[in-house]
Amino acid sequence: MTTTADDDTDLRQYDERPAAPPAATQGRLRGLFTGNPDDPRWARPGLLALLAATALLYLWSLSASGYANSFYAAAVQAGSVSWKAMFFGSFDAANAITVDKPPASLWVMDLSARVFGFSSWSLLAPQALEGVASVALVYATVRRVASPAAALLAGAVLALTPVATLMFRYDNPDALLVLLLVGAAYATLRAVEVASTRWLALAGALIGLGFLTKMLQAVVVVPVLAGVYLLAAPTGLGRRLRQLVVAGLALVASAGWWVAIVSLIPAGSRPYIGGSQTNSVLELTFGYNGLGRLTGNETGSVGGGMGAAAGGSRWGSTGLLRMFNSEMGGQISWLIPAALLLLVGGLWLGRRGARTDLTRAALLLWGGWLLLTGVVFSLAKGIIHPYYTVALAPAIAALVGIGSVQLWERRSQWPVRVVLAGAVAVTAGWAYVLLQRSPTWHPEVRAVVVLAGLVAVAGILASPYVPRPITAAVAAVALLAALAGPAAASVQTAATAHGGAIPSAGPAVAGARGGPGGLGG
């Protein structure tokens, strides 16, 4: 597809649309409950049921974990009584020292504690609600390029990822980080649709807020978001480049205002910057919470759970299979093989699409997110904890939702059936391996996964030759094979109290690294 100067002029109308009249706004509010008129009747009730079930899973017996990570809980308590402590993210109300992260995630919990009083519930409920919002945003993002079924599946996969269940019930910064990154992905795809500067600037601003949540981890996905926009936005190359500059400025402004204020305030008038060696927020950004996480050269870092080994670090063995090991695997890897297969299958189906094809852009966005973040986590030699892997969950969920439904709709082609059946087979097989790592924990789940996987694979391969009701049953059995394992682990996670700096989702796994880590992680 080619564009001209006239095309660019026409597209600017999307950036300059007038505010919606009150009637339109009321219609949008009603649409939250009635859904898109073009959707099937079950779509909006399905979404509401998904969000209600997610809220139940994340809020159920929430206070059983007490104050969860007491390090961040202490900072929230300080912020609930001192505005200065809230602004800086101080560990204590006397403002002696900050926590080792910027304070955006604390601000949400601080406000909750100020309104409802400081308690386990006021501390953790905002995290759970951020989880529900993340599921809703994944649904909305996938729905823009795929069917309601794909969007519901994507939302369900995110909700039932064990490490997501853990972190959306915990007071670490990762819950807000995930929500902001999903918001940035949504805004990027909205920008790609109509070459919108405003949506792209919003994506940059959300990444900036992610920086104020967990510093440089938030910017890992920036090359992917920028690359997808540069590739697929329906406008000229020059305008795309200028728009990316605007988005970059929005990111810097959104992230930099707090850093600038803290840097300009004299050291004697503010708390010491925790995690830094020179009382510098810039050192914290690029050292302990930045490049040091990649190289392992984190000055002042506490020791890891094990000694460094060849090809590894104090924080475990590095390598491209790290996400599948005994420490990380049960947290996040249940559907990674399927997500990668479905990504390849979806890109192959869309190989002849136009440069601006939105479905392909979405697959590249989520696939790039998964691959780049996964490689960074896999090869990082610095501090890394299993719960960091929650950053992969939205990408896995979206790829499974988009790819599986896309392939299912074209299952009449035998290569498509083979890829789809292969995705189910590898998912069921890997789930069996993960469940076998906790051999005494509900062995019946392993049996269900294997049996459902075998039936689903056979049914998918034979699907063109069987009646429609049977193919619907095959789809249901395939979902059972894919989601029974992570769903069971998620329920176990929600039913178990967690505490400390390095929580872990799911049942205990033999050989997983334990022991204390950094106070904040």
Coordinates of C-alpha atoms in Angstrom, one line a residue:
M1 CA 0.0 0.0 0.0
T2 CA 1.3 3.5 -0.9
T3 CA 0.5 6.9 0.5
T4 CA 0.7 10.4 -0.7
A5 CA 0.8 13.8 0.8
D6 CA -3.0 13.9 0.4
D7 CA -3.3 10.7 2.3
D8 CA -1.4 12.2 5.2
T9 CA -3.7 15.3 5.2
D10 CA -6.8 13.0 5.3
L11 CA -5.4 11.0 8.1
R12 CA -4.9 14.1 10.3
Q13 CA -8.6 14.2 10.9
Y14 CA -8.2 11.3 13.2
D15 CA -5.9 13.3 15.4
E16 CA -8.2 16.3 15.4
R17 CA -11.7 14.9 15.9
P18 CA -14.0 17.1 18.1
A19 CA -15.1 16.0 21.5
A20 CA -18.0 13.5 21.5
P21 CA -21.4 15.1 22.3
P22 CA -23.1 14.0 25.6
A23 CA -25.4 11.6 23.8
A24 CA -22.4 9.8 22.2
T25 CA -20.7 9.6 25.6
Q26 CA -23.8 8.1 27.2
G27 CA -24.0 5.6 24.3
R28 CA -20.4 4.6 25.0
L29 CA -21.2 4.1 28.7
R30 CA -24.2 1.9 27.8
G31 CA -21.9 0.0 25.4
L32 CA -19.7 -1.1 28.3
F33 CA -22.6 -3.4 29.3
T34 CA -24.3 -4.1 25.9
G35 CA -21.1 -4.4 23.8
N36 CA -20.6 -3.8 20.1
P37 CA -23.8 -4.2 18.1
D38 CA -21.8 -6.3 15.6
D39 CA -20.6 -8.8 18.2
P40 CA -22.5 -12.0 18.8
R41 CA -25.0 -11.9 21.7
W42 CA -22.7 -14.0 24.0
A43 CA -19.7 -11.7 23.6
R44 CA -20.4 -9.0 26.2
P45 CA -21.9 -11.5 28.8
G46 CA -18.8 -13.6 28.2
L47 CA -16.5 -10.6 28.9
L48 CA -18.4 -9.6 32.1
A49 CA -18.3 -13.2 33.3
L50 CA -14.5 -13.4 32.6
L51 CA -13.9 -10.2 34.5
A52 CA -16.1 -11.3 37.4
A53 CA -14.3 -14.6 37.6
T54 CA -10.9 -12.9 37.4
A55 CA -11.9 -10.5 40.3
L56 CA -13.0 -13.5 42.4
L57 CA -9.7 -15.3 41.8
Y58 CA -7.6 -12.2 42.6
L59 CA -9.7 -10.9 45.5
W60 CA -10.5 -14.2 47.1
S61 CA -9.1 -14.5 50.7
L62 CA -6.7 -11.7 49.7
S63 CA -5.8 -10.7 53.3
A64 CA -4.5 -14.2 54.0
S65 CA -1.1 -13.0 52.8
G66 CA -1.1 -10.2 55.4
Y67 CA 1.2 -7.4 54.3
A68 CA 2.9 -9.7 51.7
N69 CA 6.2 -8.0 50.9
S70 CA 6.8 -6.1 54.1
F71 CA 9.5 -4.0 52.4
Y72 CA 6.9 -2.3 50.2
A73 CA 4.2 -2.5 52.8
A74 CA 6.4 -0.4 55.1
A75 CA 6.7 2.2 52.4
V76 CA 3.0 2.3 51.8
Q77 CA 2.4 2.8 55.5
A78 CA 4.9 5.7 55.5
G79 CA 3.2 7.2 52.5
S80 CA -0.2 6.9 54.1
V81 CA 0.9 9.4 56.8
S82 CA 3.5 11.5 55.1
W83 CA 3.0 13.2 51.7
K84 CA 6.8 13.6 51.5
A85 CA 7.3 9.9 52.0
M86 CA 4.6 9.2 49.4
F87 CA 6.2 11.4 46.8
F88 CA 9.7 10.0 47.2
G89 CA 8.7 6.4 47.9
S90 CA 10.3 6.5 51.3
F91 CA 10.7 3.3 53.3
D92 CA 9.9 5.2 56.5
A93 CA 7.8 8.2 57.5
A94 CA 10.9 9.9 58.8
N95 CA 12.2 9.9 55.2
A96 CA 15.6 8.5 55.9
I97 CA 15.8 6.3 52.8
T98 CA 13.6 5.3 49.8
V99 CA 12.9 1.9 48.5
D100 CA 14.9 0.6 45.6
K101 CA 12.3 1.4 43.0
P102 CA 10.6 4.5 41.8
P103 CA 7.3 5.2 43.6
A104 CA 4.5 4.9 41.0
S105 CA 3.1 1.6 42.2
L106 CA 3.4 2.8 45.8
W107 CA 1.3 5.9 44.9
V108 CA -1.7 3.7 44.0
M109 CA -1.5 1.8 47.3
D110 CA -0.7 4.9 49.3
L111 CA -4.0 6.6 48.0
S112 CA -5.9 3.4 48.9
A113 CA -4.4 3.4 52.4
R114 CA -5.2 7.1 52.9
V115 CA -8.9 6.6 51.8
F116 CA -9.6 3.2 53.6
G117 CA -6.9 3.1 56.3
F118 CA -3.7 1.1 56.1
S119 CA -4.5 -2.6 56.1
S120 CA -3.8 -5.8 54.2
W121 CA -6.9 -5.3 52.1
S122 CA -6.3 -1.7 51.3
L123 CA -2.7 -2.6 50.4
L124 CA -3.5 -5.5 48.1
A125 CA -6.9 -4.8 46.6
P126 CA -5.5 -2.2 44.2
Q127 CA -3.1 -4.8 42.9
A128 CA -6.0 -7.2 42.3
L129 CA -8.0 -4.5 40.5
E130 CA -5.0 -3.7 38.3
G131 CA -5.0 -7.4 37.4
V132 CA -8.7 -7.2 36.4
A133 CA -8.0 -4.1 34.4
S134 CA -5.1 -5.8 32.6
V135 CA -7.3 -8.7 31.6
A136 CA -9.9 -6.2 30.3
L137 CA -7.2 -4.3 28.3
V138 CA -5.8 -7.5 26.8
Y139 CA -9.4 -8.4 25.7
A140 CA -9.8 -4.9 24.2
T141 CA -6.5 -5.0 22.4
V142 CA -7.0 -8.4 20.9
R143 CA -10.6 -7.6 20.0
R144 CA -9.4 -4.8 17.7
V145 CA -7.8 -7.3 15.4
A146 CA -9.6 -10.6 16.1
S147 CA -12.9 -12.1 17.0
P148 CA -14.6 -11.9 20.5
A149 CA -13.7 -15.6 21.0
A150 CA -10.0 -14.8 20.5
A151 CA -10.2 -11.8 22.8
L152 CA -12.0 -13.9 25.5
L153 CA -9.4 -16.7 25.2
A154 CA -6.6 -14.2 25.5
G155 CA -8.1 -12.6 28.6
A156 CA -8.6 -16.1 30.2
V157 CA -5.0 -17.1 29.5
L158 CA -3.7 -14.0 31.2
A159 CA -6.1 -14.4 34.2
L160 CA -5.1 -18.1 34.7
T161 CA -1.3 -17.7 34.3
P162 CA 0.0 -18.7 37.7
V163 CA 2.6 -15.9 38.1
A164 CA -0.1 -13.4 37.1
T165 CA -2.4 -14.7 39.9
L166 CA 0.5 -14.3 42.3
M167 CA 1.5 -10.8 41.4
F168 CA -2.0 -9.4 41.1
R169 CA -2.4 -10.4 44.7
Y170 CA 0.9 -9.0 45.9
D171 CA 2.3 -5.6 46.7
N172 CA 5.4 -5.7 44.4
P173 CA 5.6 -3.1 41.5
D174 CA 4.9 -5.7 38.8
A175 CA 1.1 -5.5 38.8
L176 CA 1.1 -1.9 37.8
L177 CA 3.9 -2.4 35.4
V178 CA 1.9 -5.1 33.5
L179 CA -1.1 -2.9 33.3
L180 CA 0.8 0.1 31.9
L181 CA 2.6 -2.1 29.4
V182 CA -0.6 -3.6 28.1
G183 CA -2.1 -0.1 27.9
A184 CA 0.9 1.0 25.8
A185 CA 0.3 -2.0 23.5
Y186 CA -3.3 -1.0 23.1
A187 CA -2.5 2.6 22.4
T188 CA 0.2 1.5 19.9
L189 CA -2.3 -0.6 17.9
R190 CA -4.9 2.2 18.0
A191 CA -2.2 4.5 16.6
V192 CA -1.3 1.9 13.9
E193 CA -4.9 1.8 12.7
V194 CA -5.1 5.4 11.6
A195 CA -1.6 6.8 12.0
S196 CA -2.6 8.7 15.1
T197 CA -0.1 10.9 16.8
R198 CA -2.2 11.2 20.0
W199 CA -2.5 7.5 20.5
L200 CA 1.2 7.0 19.9
A201 CA 2.1 9.8 22.3
L202 CA -0.2 8.1 24.9
A203 CA 1.8 4.8 24.4
G204 CA 5.0 6.7 25.1
A205 CA 3.5 8.4 28.2
L206 CA 2.3 5.0 29.5
I207 CA 5.8 3.5 29.1
G208 CA 7.1 6.6 30.9
L209 CA 4.8 5.8 33.8
G210 CA 6.1 2.2 33.6
F211 CA 9.6 3.6 34.1
L212 CA 8.4 5.3 37.3
T213 CA 7.1 1.9 38.3
K214 CA 10.1 -0.3 37.7
M215 CA 12.6 1.8 35.7
L216 CA 14.4 0.3 32.7
Q217 CA 12.3 -3.0 32.6
A218 CA 9.5 -0.8 31.3
V219 CA 11.5 0.2 28.2
V220 CA 12.4 -3.3 27.1
V221 CA 9.3 -3.4 24.8
V222 CA 9.9 0.1 23.3
P223 CA 11.9 -1.2 20.3
V224 CA 9.1 -3.6 19.5
L225 CA 6.3 -1.0 19.8
A226 CA 8.3 1.6 17.7
G227 CA 9.2 -1.0 15.1
V228 CA 5.7 -2.2 14.6
Y229 CA 4.4 1.4 14.2
L230 CA 7.2 2.2 11.8
L231 CA 6.4 -0.8 9.7
A232 CA 2.6 -0.8 9.7
A233 CA 1.1 2.7 10.2
P234 CA -0.8 3.8 7.1
T235 CA 1.1 7.0 6.4
G236 CA 4.3 8.2 4.8
L237 CA 7.7 7.2 6.3
G238 CA 8.6 10.8 7.2
R239 CA 5.5 11.3 9.2
R240 CA 5.9 8.0 10.9
L241 CA 9.4 9.0 12.0
R242 CA 8.2 12.4 13.2
Q243 CA 5.4 10.7 15.2
L244 CA 7.9 8.4 16.9
V245 CA 9.9 11.4 17.9
V246 CA 6.8 12.9 19.5
A247 CA 6.1 9.6 21.3
G248 CA 9.7 9.5 22.5
L249 CA 9.3 13.0 23.9
A250 CA 6.1 12.0 25.7
L251 CA 8.0 9.0 27.2
V252 CA 10.8 11.2 28.4
A253 CA 8.5 13.8 29.9
S254 CA 6.3 11.2 31.6
A255 CA 9.3 9.4 33.1
G256 CA 11.6 12.3 33.6
W257 CA 9.7 14.8 35.6
W258 CA 10.1 12.9 38.9
V259 CA 13.7 12.0 38.2
A260 CA 14.4 15.7 37.5
I261 CA 12.8 16.9 40.7
V262 CA 14.5 14.3 42.8
S263 CA 17.9 15.1 41.2
L264 CA 17.5 18.8 41.7
I265 CA 16.5 18.7 45.4
P266 CA 19.6 19.0 47.6
A267 CA 20.5 15.6 49.2
G268 CA 20.0 17.0 52.7
S269 CA 16.4 17.9 51.9
R270 CA 15.2 14.5 50.7
P271 CA 15.7 10.9 51.7
Y272 CA 18.7 8.8 50.6
I273 CA 18.0 7.0 47.3
G274 CA 17.8 3.4 48.3
G275 CA 19.6 0.9 46.1
S276 CA 22.2 3.4 45.0
Q277 CA 25.7 3.9 46.3
T278 CA 26.0 7.6 45.7
N279 CA 22.6 8.8 46.7
S280 CA 21.7 9.2 43.0
V281 CA 18.5 8.3 41.2
L282 CA 20.4 8.2 37.9
E283 CA 22.8 5.7 39.4
L284 CA 19.8 3.6 40.6
T285 CA 18.3 3.9 37.1
F286 CA 21.3 2.8 35.1
G287 CA 23.1 0.6 37.7
Y288 CA 21.2 -1.4 40.2
N289 CA 17.9 -1.2 38.3
G290 CA 19.4 -0.9 34.8
L291 CA 22.3 -2.4 33.0
G292 CA 23.5 -4.1 36.1
R293 CA 20.5 -6.4 35.8
L294 CA 21.9 -7.6 32.5
T295 CA 25.6 -7.7 33.3
G296 CA 25.4 -8.8 36.9
N297 CA 27.6 -5.8 37.9
E298 CA 25.1 -4.4 40.5
T299 CA 27.1 -2.5 43.0
G300 CA 25.7 -3.1 46.5
S301 CA 23.6 -6.1 45.4
V302 CA 23.0 -8.7 48.0
G303 CA 24.0 -12.3 47.2
G304 CA 21.8 -14.5 45.2
G305 CA 20.3 -17.8 46.2
M306 CA 23.2 -19.9 44.8
G307 CA 26.7 -19.4 43.7
A308 CA 27.7 -18.4 40.2
A309 CA 28.3 -21.3 37.9
A310 CA 29.7 -21.7 34.4
G311 CA 27.3 -20.1 32.0
G312 CA 25.2 -18.7 34.8
S313 CA 25.2 -16.2 37.6
R314 CA 24.5 -15.9 41.3
W315 CA 20.8 -15.8 40.3
G316 CA 20.6 -19.1 38.4
S317 CA 21.7 -20.6 35.1
T318 CA 21.4 -18.3 32.1
G319 CA 20.5 -19.5 28.6
L320 CA 17.6 -19.5 26.2
L321 CA 15.8 -22.3 28.0
R322 CA 15.8 -20.5 31.4
M323 CA 12.1 -19.8 31.2
F324 CA 11.5 -23.5 31.2
N325 CA 13.7 -24.5 34.2
S326 CA 12.5 -25.7 37.6
E327 CA 12.5 -22.2 39.0
M328 CA 10.7 -20.3 36.2
G329 CA 8.8 -23.0 34.3
G330 CA 5.8 -23.4 36.5
Q331 CA 5.4 -19.6 36.8
I332 CA 5.0 -18.7 33.1
S333 CA 6.0 -21.4 30.5
W334 CA 2.8 -23.4 30.2
L335 CA 1.8 -21.9 26.9
I336 CA 5.1 -20.4 25.6
P337 CA 5.6 -23.3 23.1
A338 CA 2.1 -22.9 21.8
A339 CA 2.4 -19.1 21.6
L340 CA 5.5 -19.4 19.4
L341 CA 3.9 -22.0 17.1
L342 CA 0.8 -20.0 16.8
L343 CA 2.9 -16.9 16.1
V344 CA 4.6 -18.6 13.2
G345 CA 1.4 -20.0 11.9
G346 CA -0.4 -16.7 12.1
L347 CA 2.4 -14.8 10.3
W348 CA 2.5 -17.5 7.6
L349 CA -1.3 -17.1 7.0
G350 CA -0.8 -13.3 6.7
R351 CA 2.3 -13.4 4.6
R352 CA 0.7 -11.9 1.6
G353 CA -1.0 -9.1 3.5
A354 CA -0.4 -5.4 2.9
R355 CA 2.2 -3.5 4.9
T356 CA -0.6 -2.0 7.0
D357 CA -2.3 -5.3 7.8
L358 CA -3.4 -4.8 11.4
T359 CA -3.6 -8.5 12.4
R360 CA -0.1 -9.0 11.3
A361 CA 1.0 -5.9 13.1
A362 CA -0.6 -7.2 16.3
L363 CA 1.1 -10.6 15.9
L364 CA 4.5 -8.8 15.4
L365 CA 3.9 -6.6 18.5
W366 CA 3.0 -9.4 20.8
G367 CA 5.5 -11.8 19.3
G368 CA 8.3 -9.2 19.5
W369 CA 7.3 -8.5 23.1
L370 CA 7.5 -12.2 24.0
L371 CA 10.8 -12.9 22.2
L372 CA 12.7 -9.7 23.3
T373 CA 11.6 -9.8 26.9
G374 CA 12.1 -13.6 27.1
V375 CA 15.7 -13.2 25.7
V376 CA 16.5 -10.4 28.1
F377 CA 15.2 -12.5 31.1
S378 CA 16.9 -15.6 29.9
L379 CA 20.4 -14.1 29.4
A380 CA 20.4 -11.5 32.3
K381 CA 23.2 -12.2 34.8
G382 CA 22.0 -9.8 37.4
I383 CA 19.2 -10.1 40.0
I384 CA 16.2 -11.8 38.6
H385 CA 13.3 -13.5 40.4
P386 CA 10.7 -15.9 39.1
Y387 CA 7.9 -13.5 39.5
Y388 CA 9.5 -11.1 37.0
T389 CA 8.2 -13.4 34.3
V390 CA 4.7 -11.9 34.7
A391 CA 5.9 -9.4 32.1
L392 CA 5.6 -12.2 29.5
A393 CA 2.1 -13.1 30.4
P394 CA 0.1 -10.6 28.3
A395 CA 2.1 -11.4 25.1
I396 CA 1.6 -15.2 25.6
A397 CA -2.1 -14.6 26.2
A398 CA -2.6 -12.4 23.1
L399 CA -0.7 -14.8 20.8
V400 CA -2.6 -17.8 22.0
G401 CA -5.9 -15.9 21.6
I402 CA -5.3 -14.5 18.2
G403 CA -3.3 -17.4 16.7
S404 CA -5.5 -20.3 17.9
V405 CA -8.8 -18.8 16.7
Q406 CA -7.1 -17.7 13.4
L407 CA -5.9 -21.2 12.7
W408 CA -9.1 -22.8 13.9
E409 CA -11.1 -20.8 11.4
R410 CA -8.9 -22.2 8.6
R411 CA -8.6 -25.7 9.8
S412 CA -9.9 -27.0 6.5
Q413 CA -6.3 -26.6 5.2
W414 CA -4.3 -29.6 6.4
P415 CA -1.0 -27.6 7.1
V416 CA -3.1 -25.4 9.4
R417 CA -4.6 -28.5 11.2
V418 CA -1.1 -29.9 11.7
V419 CA 0.2 -26.7 13.3
L420 CA -2.9 -26.4 15.5
A421 CA -2.7 -30.0 16.6
G422 CA 1.0 -29.6 17.2
A423 CA 0.3 -26.6 19.5
V424 CA -2.2 -28.6 21.5
A425 CA 0.2 -31.6 21.7
V426 CA 3.2 -29.6 22.8
T427 CA 1.1 -27.7 25.3
A428 CA -0.4 -30.9 26.9
G429 CA 3.0 -32.6 26.9
W430 CA 4.8 -29.6 28.5
A431 CA 2.0 -29.3 31.1
Y432 CA 2.6 -32.9 32.0
V433 CA 6.3 -32.2 32.5
L434 CA 5.6 -29.2 34.7
L435 CA 3.0 -31.0 36.8
Q436 CA 5.4 -34.0 37.2
R437 CA 7.8 -31.6 38.9
S438 CA 5.3 -31.6 41.8
P439 CA 4.5 -35.4 41.7
T440 CA 2.4 -35.6 44.8
W441 CA 0.3 -32.5 44.0
H442 CA -3.0 -33.6 42.5
P443 CA -1.8 -36.3 40.0
E444 CA -5.3 -36.4 38.6
V445 CA -4.6 -33.1 36.8
R446 CA -1.8 -34.7 34.8
A447 CA -4.2 -37.5 33.7
V448 CA -6.8 -35.0 32.6
V449 CA -4.3 -33.0 30.6
V450 CA -2.8 -36.0 28.8
L451 CA -6.2 -37.5 28.0
A452 CA -7.7 -34.2 26.9
G453 CA -4.6 -33.5 24.8
L454 CA -4.8 -36.9 23.0
V455 CA -8.5 -36.5 22.2
A456 CA -8.1 -32.9 21.1
V457 CA -5.2 -33.7 18.7
A458 CA -7.1 -36.5 17.1
G459 CA -10.2 -34.3 16.9
I460 CA -8.4 -31.4 15.3
L461 CA -6.8 -33.6 12.6
A462 CA -10.1 -35.2 11.8
S463 CA -12.2 -32.0 12.1
P464 CA -13.1 -31.5 8.4
Y465 CA -14.7 -34.9 8.4
V466 CA -16.9 -34.8 11.6
P467 CA -20.2 -33.0 12.3
R468 CA -20.2 -29.4 13.6
P469 CA -21.4 -30.3 17.2
I470 CA -18.4 -32.7 17.5
T471 CA -15.9 -30.0 16.3
A472 CA -17.3 -27.7 19.0
A473 CA -16.6 -30.4 21.6
V474 CA -13.1 -30.8 20.2
A475 CA -12.5 -27.1 20.7
A476 CA -13.7 -27.4 24.3
V477 CA -11.4 -30.4 25.0
A478 CA -8.5 -28.5 23.5
L479 CA -9.1 -25.7 25.9
L480 CA -9.2 -28.1 28.7
A481 CA -5.9 -29.6 27.7
A482 CA -4.3 -26.2 27.4
L483 CA -5.7 -24.5 30.5
A484 CA -6.3 -27.2 33.1
G485 CA -2.7 -27.2 34.3
P486 CA -2.2 -23.4 34.7
A487 CA -5.7 -23.0 36.0
A488 CA -5.1 -25.6 38.8
A489 CA -1.8 -23.9 39.7
S490 CA -3.5 -20.5 39.7
V491 CA -6.2 -21.7 42.1
Q492 CA -3.6 -23.2 44.3
T493 CA -1.7 -19.9 44.3
A494 CA -4.8 -17.9 45.3
A495 CA -5.5 -20.4 48.1
T496 CA -2.0 -20.1 49.6
A497 CA -0.7 -17.3 51.7
H498 CA 2.5 -15.7 50.4
G499 CA 5.1 -13.5 51.9
G500 CA 8.6 -12.3 51.7
A501 CA 10.7 -10.8 48.9
I502 CA 10.7 -13.7 46.5
P503 CA 7.2 -15.3 46.3
S504 CA 6.5 -18.1 43.9
A505 CA 3.3 -19.3 42.3
G506 CA 2.0 -22.8 42.2
P507 CA 2.9 -25.9 44.2
A508 CA 6.4 -26.5 45.5
V509 CA 8.8 -27.8 42.9
A510 CA 11.8 -29.9 43.7
G511 CA 15.1 -28.2 42.7
A512 CA 13.7 -24.7 42.5
R513 CA 16.0 -22.1 44.0
G514 CA 15.0 -20.6 47.4
G515 CA 16.5 -18.4 49.9
P516 CA 16.5 -14.7 50.6
G517 CA 17.0 -12.1 47.9
G518 CA 17.1 -8.3 47.7
L519 CA 14.7 -6.6 50.0
G520 CA 12.7 -5.1 47.2
G521 CA 13.7 -7.3 44.2

